[in-house]
Tab-separated table of N, CA and C and ligand atoms in Angstrom:
chain	number	residue	atom	x	y	z
A	289	MET	N	0.386	0.971	-5.294
A	289	MET	CA	0.920	-0.275	-5.827
A	289	MET	C	1.709	0.006	-7.104
A	290	SER	N	2.892	-0.550	-7.181
A	290	SER	CA	3.732	-0.272	-8.337
A	290	SER	C	3.400	-1.240	-9.473
A	291	ALA	N	3.883	-0.913	-10.635
A	291	ALA	CA	3.650	-1.753	-11.806
A	291	ALA	C	4.266	-3.127	-11.568
A	292	PRO	N	3.675	-4.145	-12.136
A	292	PRO	CA	4.254	-5.474	-11.974
A	292	PRO	C	5.652	-5.534	-12.577
A	293	LEU	N	6.490	-6.310	-11.955
A	293	LEU	CA	7.852	-6.458	-12.446
A	293	LEU	C	7.842	-7.184	-13.777
A	294	ALA	N	8.657	-6.706	-14.675
A	294	ALA	CA	8.815	-7.407	-15.947
A	294	ALA	C	10.293	-7.514	-16.243
A	295	LEU	N	10.633	-8.632	-16.826
A	295	LEU	CA	12.027	-8.953	-17.056
A	295	LEU	C	12.452	-8.455	-18.432
A	296	ALA	N	13.567	-7.768	-18.507
A	296	ALA	CA	14.088	-7.374	-19.813
A	296	ALA	C	15.157	-8.362	-20.266
A	297	ASP	N	15.987	-8.788	-19.324
A	297	ASP	CA	17.082	-9.678	-19.704
A	297	ASP	C	17.576	-10.395	-18.457
A	298	VAL	N	18.001	-11.626	-18.638
A	298	VAL	CA	18.615	-12.336	-17.520
A	298	VAL	C	19.696	-13.245	-18.069
A	299	GLN	N	20.830	-13.235	-17.407
A	299	GLN	CA	21.869	-14.173	-17.790
A	299	GLN	C	22.796	-14.422	-16.608
A	300	ALA	N	23.364	-15.612	-16.621
A	300	ALA	CA	24.359	-15.936	-15.617
A	300	ALA	C	25.706	-15.457	-16.122
A	301	ILE	N	26.352	-14.624	-15.307
A	301	ILE	CA	27.668	-14.097	-15.668
A	301	ILE	C	28.622	-14.482	-14.549
A	302	GLY	N	29.537	-15.376	-14.850
A	302	GLY	CA	30.464	-15.817	-13.813
A	302	GLY	C	29.689	-16.450	-12.669
A	303	THR	N	29.862	-15.908	-11.485
A	303	THR	CA	29.205	-16.481	-10.320
A	303	THR	C	27.967	-15.684	-9.927
A	304	GLU	N	27.483	-14.857	-10.840
A	304	GLU	CA	26.305	-14.052	-10.516
A	304	GLU	C	25.232	-14.214	-11.578
A	305	LEU	N	23.994	-14.011	-11.139
A	305	LEU	CA	22.881	-13.890	-12.055
A	305	LEU	C	22.625	-12.402	-12.249
A	306	ALA	N	22.704	-11.968	-13.488
A	306	ALA	CA	22.496	-10.553	-13.793
A	306	ALA	C	21.112	-10.395	-14.409
A	307	ILE	N	20.290	-9.592	-13.765
A	307	ILE	CA	18.923	-9.381	-14.222
A	307	ILE	C	18.728	-7.912	-14.546
A	308	ARG	N	18.162	-7.660	-15.695
A	308	ARG	CA	17.771	-6.300	-16.037
A	308	ARG	C	16.252	-6.265	-16.105
A	309	TRP	N	15.672	-5.339	-15.357
A	309	TRP	CA	14.221	-5.213	-15.326
A	309	TRP	C	13.779	-4.181	-16.341
A	310	ARG	N	12.521	-4.316	-16.763
A	310	ARG	CA	12.004	-3.388	-17.771
A	310	ARG	C	12.032	-1.954	-17.305
A	311	ASP	N	11.920	-1.757	-15.998
A	311	ASP	CA	11.904	-0.374	-15.500
A	311	ASP	C	13.308	0.206	-15.363
A	312	GLY	N	14.329	-0.569	-15.774
A	312	GLY	CA	15.680	-0.043	-15.795
A	312	GLY	C	16.542	-0.463	-14.619
A	313	ARG	N	15.909	-1.035	-13.594
A	313	ARG	CA	16.716	-1.489	-12.474
A	313	ARG	C	17.505	-2.734	-12.869
A	314	GLU	N	18.581	-2.974	-12.141
A	314	GLU	CA	19.368	-4.168	-12.387
A	314	GLU	C	19.612	-4.867	-11.061
A	315	SER	N	19.639	-6.186	-11.114
A	315	SER	CA	19.949	-6.975	-9.923
A	315	SER	C	21.105	-7.900	-10.253
A	316	PHE	N	22.026	-7.985	-9.329
A	316	PHE	CA	23.136	-8.928	-9.461
A	316	PHE	C	23.104	-9.852	-8.263
A	317	LEU	N	22.826	-11.103	-8.513
A	317	LEU	CA	22.589	-12.041	-7.421
A	317	LEU	C	23.635	-13.140	-7.458
A	318	PRO	N	24.387	-13.290	-6.371
A	318	PRO	CA	25.356	-14.387	-6.338
A	318	PRO	C	24.630	-15.720	-6.480
A	319	LEU	N	25.115	-16.552	-7.370
A	319	LEU	CA	24.443	-17.826	-7.625
A	319	LEU	C	24.401	-18.691	-6.369
A	320	GLU	N	25.456	-18.639	-5.586
A	320	GLU	CA	25.477	-19.467	-4.383
A	320	GLU	C	24.363	-19.057	-3.426
A	321	ALA	N	24.175	-17.737	-3.290
A	321	ALA	CA	23.111	-17.267	-2.403
A	321	ALA	C	21.741	-17.659	-2.949
A	322	LEU	N	21.598	-17.592	-4.252
A	322	LEU	CA	20.335	-17.979	-4.870
A	322	LEU	C	20.014	-19.439	-4.570
A	323	ARG	N	21.009	-20.280	-4.752
A	323	ARG	CA	20.764	-21.698	-4.526
A	323	ARG	C	20.472	-21.969	-3.057
A	324	ARG	N	21.197	-21.312	-2.181
A	324	ARG	CA	20.952	-21.535	-0.760
A	324	ARG	C	19.599	-20.995	-0.332
A	325	ASN	N	19.077	-20.040	-1.094
A	325	ASN	CA	17.754	-19.500	-0.798
A	325	ASN	C	16.697	-20.073	-1.735
A	326	CYS	N	16.982	-21.201	-2.326
A	326	CYS	CA	16.024	-21.821	-3.247
A	326	CYS	C	14.679	-21.955	-2.545
A	327	PRO	N	13.630	-21.406	-3.160
A	327	PRO	CA	12.332	-21.378	-2.469
A	327	PRO	C	11.539	-22.670	-2.585
A	328	CYS	N	12.060	-23.697	-3.218
A	328	CYS	CA	11.219	-24.886	-3.422
A	328	CYS	C	11.055	-25.652	-2.115
A	329	ALA	N	10.020	-26.485	-2.096
A	329	ALA	CA	9.678	-27.216	-0.875
A	329	ALA	C	10.791	-28.166	-0.441
A	330	LEU	N	11.502	-28.719	-1.407
A	330	LEU	CA	12.593	-29.631	-1.072
A	330	LEU	C	13.663	-28.932	-0.261
A	331	CYS	N	13.945	-27.698	-0.633
A	331	CYS	CA	15.026	-26.981	0.034
A	331	CYS	C	14.552	-26.280	1.301
A	332	GLN	N	13.321	-25.804	1.281
A	332	GLN	CA	12.859	-25.002	2.408
A	332	GLN	C	12.007	-25.778	3.399
A	333	GLY	N	11.579	-26.963	3.014
A	333	GLY	CA	10.699	-27.715	3.903
A	333	GLY	C	9.287	-27.167	3.824
A	334	GLU	N	8.362	-27.923	4.362
A	334	GLU	CA	6.966	-27.530	4.317
A	334	GLU	C	6.371	-27.719	5.693
A	335	SER	N	5.455	-26.838	6.020
A	335	SER	CA	4.727	-27.013	7.266
A	335	SER	C	3.270	-27.278	6.954
A	336	THR	N	2.693	-28.197	7.653
A	336	THR	CA	1.265	-28.423	7.549
A	336	THR	C	0.670	-28.223	8.924
A	337	ALA	N	-0.614	-28.391	9.025
A	337	ALA	CA	-1.274	-28.142	10.303
A	337	ALA	C	-0.782	-29.113	11.369
A	338	THR	N	-0.441	-30.319	10.974
A	338	THR	CA	-0.137	-31.335	11.962
A	338	THR	C	1.343	-31.639	12.088
A	339	THR	N	2.081	-31.416	11.049
A	339	THR	CA	3.491	-31.782	11.119
A	339	THR	C	4.351	-30.641	10.594
A	340	THR	N	5.535	-30.605	11.071
A	340	THR	CA	6.512	-29.688	10.513
A	340	THR	C	7.612	-30.526	9.905
A	341	TYR	N	7.819	-30.290	8.650
A	341	TYR	CA	8.841	-31.039	7.941
A	341	TYR	C	10.070	-30.164	7.810
A	342	SER	N	11.161	-30.657	8.305
A	342	SER	CA	12.396	-29.900	8.170
A	342	SER	C	13.243	-30.530	7.072
A	343	PRO	N	13.742	-29.701	6.194
A	343	PRO	CA	14.546	-30.257	5.113
A	343	PRO	C	15.839	-30.848	5.637
A	344	LYS	N	16.288	-31.859	4.931
A	344	LYS	CA	17.585	-32.423	5.271
A	344	LYS	C	18.664	-31.400	5.019
A	345	ARG	N	19.709	-31.540	5.755
A	345	ARG	CA	20.842	-30.663	5.447
A	345	ARG	C	21.345	-30.967	4.065
A	346	LYS	N	21.610	-29.909	3.344
A	346	LYS	CA	22.006	-30.085	1.963
A	346	LYS	C	23.503	-30.323	1.859
A	347	ASP	N	23.829	-31.246	1.012
A	347	ASP	CA	25.229	-31.369	0.644
A	347	ASP	C	25.389	-30.771	-0.740
A	348	TYR	N	25.894	-29.590	-0.778
A	348	TYR	CA	26.065	-28.923	-2.064
A	348	TYR	C	27.398	-29.323	-2.669
A	349	SER	N	27.416	-29.351	-3.971
A	349	SER	CA	28.670	-29.564	-4.683
A	349	SER	C	28.944	-28.291	-5.484
A	350	PRO	N	30.135	-28.172	-6.040
A	350	PRO	CA	30.403	-26.976	-6.855
A	350	PRO	C	29.358	-26.800	-7.961
A	351	GLU	N	28.841	-27.910	-8.476
A	351	GLU	CA	27.843	-27.820	-9.539
A	351	GLU	C	26.503	-27.291	-9.037
A	352	SER	N	26.325	-27.320	-7.733
A	352	SER	CA	25.070	-26.806	-7.178
A	352	SER	C	24.935	-25.301	-7.378
A	353	PHE	N	26.045	-24.668	-7.638
A	353	PHE	CA	26.019	-23.218	-7.766
A	353	PHE	C	26.311	-22.771	-9.194
A	354	VAL	N	26.126	-23.704	-10.128
A	354	VAL	CA	26.321	-23.386	-11.540
A	354	VAL	C	24.966	-23.514	-12.231
A	355	VAL	N	24.614	-22.509	-13.005
A	355	VAL	CA	23.337	-22.515	-13.707
A	355	VAL	C	23.472	-23.239	-15.038
A	356	ARG	N	22.581	-24.203	-15.263
A	356	ARG	CA	22.555	-24.863	-16.567
A	356	ARG	C	21.646	-24.093	-17.507
A	357	SER	N	20.465	-23.739	-17.044
A	357	SER	CA	19.598	-22.891	-17.867
A	357	SER	C	18.574	-22.179	-17.003
A	358	ILE	N	17.976	-21.175	-17.588
A	358	ILE	CA	17.025	-20.324	-16.884
A	358	ILE	C	15.781	-20.210	-17.757
A	359	GLN	N	14.634	-20.498	-17.176
A	359	GLN	CA	13.388	-20.439	-17.932
A	359	GLN	C	12.418	-19.486	-17.256
A	360	PRO	N	11.921	-18.492	-17.969
A	360	PRO	CA	10.847	-17.680	-17.397
A	360	PRO	C	9.585	-18.535	-17.266
A	361	VAL	N	8.878	-18.348	-16.178
A	361	VAL	CA	7.672	-19.132	-15.922
A	361	VAL	C	6.506	-18.188	-15.699
A	362	GLY	N	5.552	-18.235	-16.600
A	362	GLY	CA	4.287	-17.541	-16.384
A	362	GLY	C	4.386	-16.038	-16.230
A	363	GLY	N	5.508	-15.450	-16.631
A	363	GLY	CA	5.603	-14.009	-16.560
A	363	GLY	C	5.776	-13.445	-15.169
A	364	TYR	N	6.032	-14.303	-14.202
A	364	TYR	CA	6.188	-13.779	-12.841
A	364	TYR	C	7.353	-14.412	-12.107
A	365	ALA	N	7.982	-15.416	-12.673
A	365	ALA	CA	9.032	-16.135	-11.953
A	365	ALA	C	10.053	-16.688	-12.930
A	366	LEU	N	11.202	-17.042	-12.381
A	366	LEU	CA	12.225	-17.752	-13.141
A	366	LEU	C	12.397	-19.138	-12.556
A	367	GLN	N	12.452	-20.123	-13.436
A	367	GLN	CA	12.868	-21.444	-13.007
A	367	GLN	C	14.338	-21.577	-13.330
A	368	ILE	N	15.133	-21.879	-12.318
A	368	ILE	CA	16.561	-22.041	-12.524
A	368	ILE	C	16.888	-23.523	-12.485
A	369	ILE	N	17.506	-23.989	-13.553
A	369	ILE	CA	17.958	-25.370	-13.605
A	369	ILE	C	19.452	-25.368	-13.329
A	370	TRP	N	19.803	-26.046	-12.241
A	370	TRP	CA	21.198	-26.031	-11.796
A	370	TRP	C	21.956	-27.189	-12.417
A	371	ALA	N	23.262	-27.050	-12.476
A	371	ALA	CA	24.098	-28.062	-13.134
A	371	ALA	C	24.057	-29.398	-12.413
A	372	ASP	N	23.669	-29.409	-11.147
A	372	ASP	CA	23.568	-30.694	-10.447
A	372	ASP	C	22.191	-31.331	-10.641
A	373	GLY	N	21.363	-30.706	-11.478
A	373	GLY	CA	20.088	-31.329	-11.820
A	373	GLY	C	18.901	-30.800	-11.044
A	374	HIS	N	19.140	-29.986	-10.039
A	374	HIS	CA	18.033	-29.462	-9.248
A	374	HIS	C	17.269	-28.419	-10.062
A	375	ALA	N	15.966	-28.589	-10.163
A	375	ALA	CA	15.203	-27.711	-11.073
A	375	ALA	C	13.829	-27.366	-10.544
A	376	THR	N	13.574	-27.607	-9.279
A	376	THR	CA	12.217	-27.383	-8.775
A	376	THR	C	12.027	-25.993	-8.186
A	377	GLY	N	13.080	-25.203	-8.164
A	377	GLY	CA	12.952	-23.881	-7.561
A	377	GLY	C	12.392	-22.855	-8.538
A	378	LEU	N	11.286	-22.237	-8.152
A	378	LEU	CA	10.755	-21.116	-8.912
A	378	LEU	C	11.009	-19.847	-8.109
A	379	TYR	N	11.681	-18.926	-8.726
A	379	TYR	CA	12.044	-17.687	-8.053
A	379	TYR	C	11.146	-16.564	-8.559
A	380	PRO	N	10.154	-16.179	-7.780
A	380	PRO	CA	9.297	-15.065	-8.211
A	380	PRO	C	10.125	-13.806	-8.388
A	381	TYR	N	9.734	-12.990	-9.373
A	381	TYR	CA	10.505	-11.774	-9.644
A	381	TYR	C	10.673	-10.916	-8.395
A	382	SER	N	9.593	-10.809	-7.613
A	382	SER	CA	9.666	-9.953	-6.430
A	382	SER	C	10.709	-10.475	-5.444
A	383	TYR	N	10.827	-11.804	-5.395
A	383	TYR	CA	11.815	-12.430	-4.509
A	383	TYR	C	13.230	-12.129	-4.999
A	384	LEU	N	13.419	-12.233	-6.309
A	384	LEU	CA	14.734	-11.932	-6.878
A	384	LEU	C	15.114	-10.480	-6.620
A	385	LEU	N	14.129	-9.617	-6.781
A	385	LEU	CA	14.411	-8.199	-6.567
A	385	LEU	C	14.788	-7.945	-5.113
A	386	SER	N	14.081	-8.580	-4.205
A	386	SER	CA	14.379	-8.333	-2.790
A	386	SER	C	15.739	-8.917	-2.423
A	387	LEU	N	16.099	-10.058	-3.002
A	387	LEU	CA	17.428	-10.617	-2.738
A	387	LEU	C	18.508	-9.680	-3.256
A	388	GLY	N	18.269	-9.091	-4.407
A	388	GLY	CA	19.271	-8.230	-5.009
A	388	GLY	C	19.459	-6.938	-4.255
A	389	GLU	N	18.433	-6.536	-3.518
A	389	GLU	CA	18.540	-5.265	-2.815
A	389	GLU	C	19.148	-5.395	-1.442
A	390	GLU	N	19.186	-6.627	-0.943
A	390	GLU	CA	19.843	-6.824	0.347
A	390	GLU	C	21.341	-6.817	0.117
A	391	SER	N	22.054	-6.098	0.941
A	391	SER	CA	23.496	-6.201	0.819
A	391	SER	C	23.947	-7.413	1.635
A	392	PRO	N	24.884	-8.130	1.104
A	392	PRO	CA	25.318	-9.350	1.812
A	392	PRO	C	25.958	-8.998	3.142
A	393	PRO	N	25.773	-9.858	4.132
A	393	PRO	CA	26.407	-9.595	5.427
A	393	PRO	C	27.915	-9.672	5.305
A	394	PRO	N	28.623	-8.874	6.069
A	394	PRO	CA	30.091	-8.935	6.031
A	394	PRO	C	30.587	-10.276	6.550
A	395	ARG	N	31.654	-10.765	5.966
A	395	ARG	CA	32.163	-12.062	6.415
A	395	ARG	C	33.393	-11.849	7.262
B	465	ZN	ZN1	15.235	-26.232	-4.185
């Protein structure tokens, strides 16, 4: 098991979130991909034993992909507050790291 991830620095640069980890790794995450992969229940839907809730299709605006502020939460996640007001997404560090390591599919 590796050491827990710790954040050294995070900032939104242009259309990317740039993260520097304490162990020296860096992640560059397109903001649009981050928002589309928002892990909150509103965006991803929830399943329970009896029902499956599917999220409504999102109507994103340009502001949906602009970061208003970023708050570390509990030493394990980032809360991203988007310019359109959406703020319920908590992005665990491990999730951010895995997103950053995936290369985007060719378009
Ligand atoms: Zn969300």
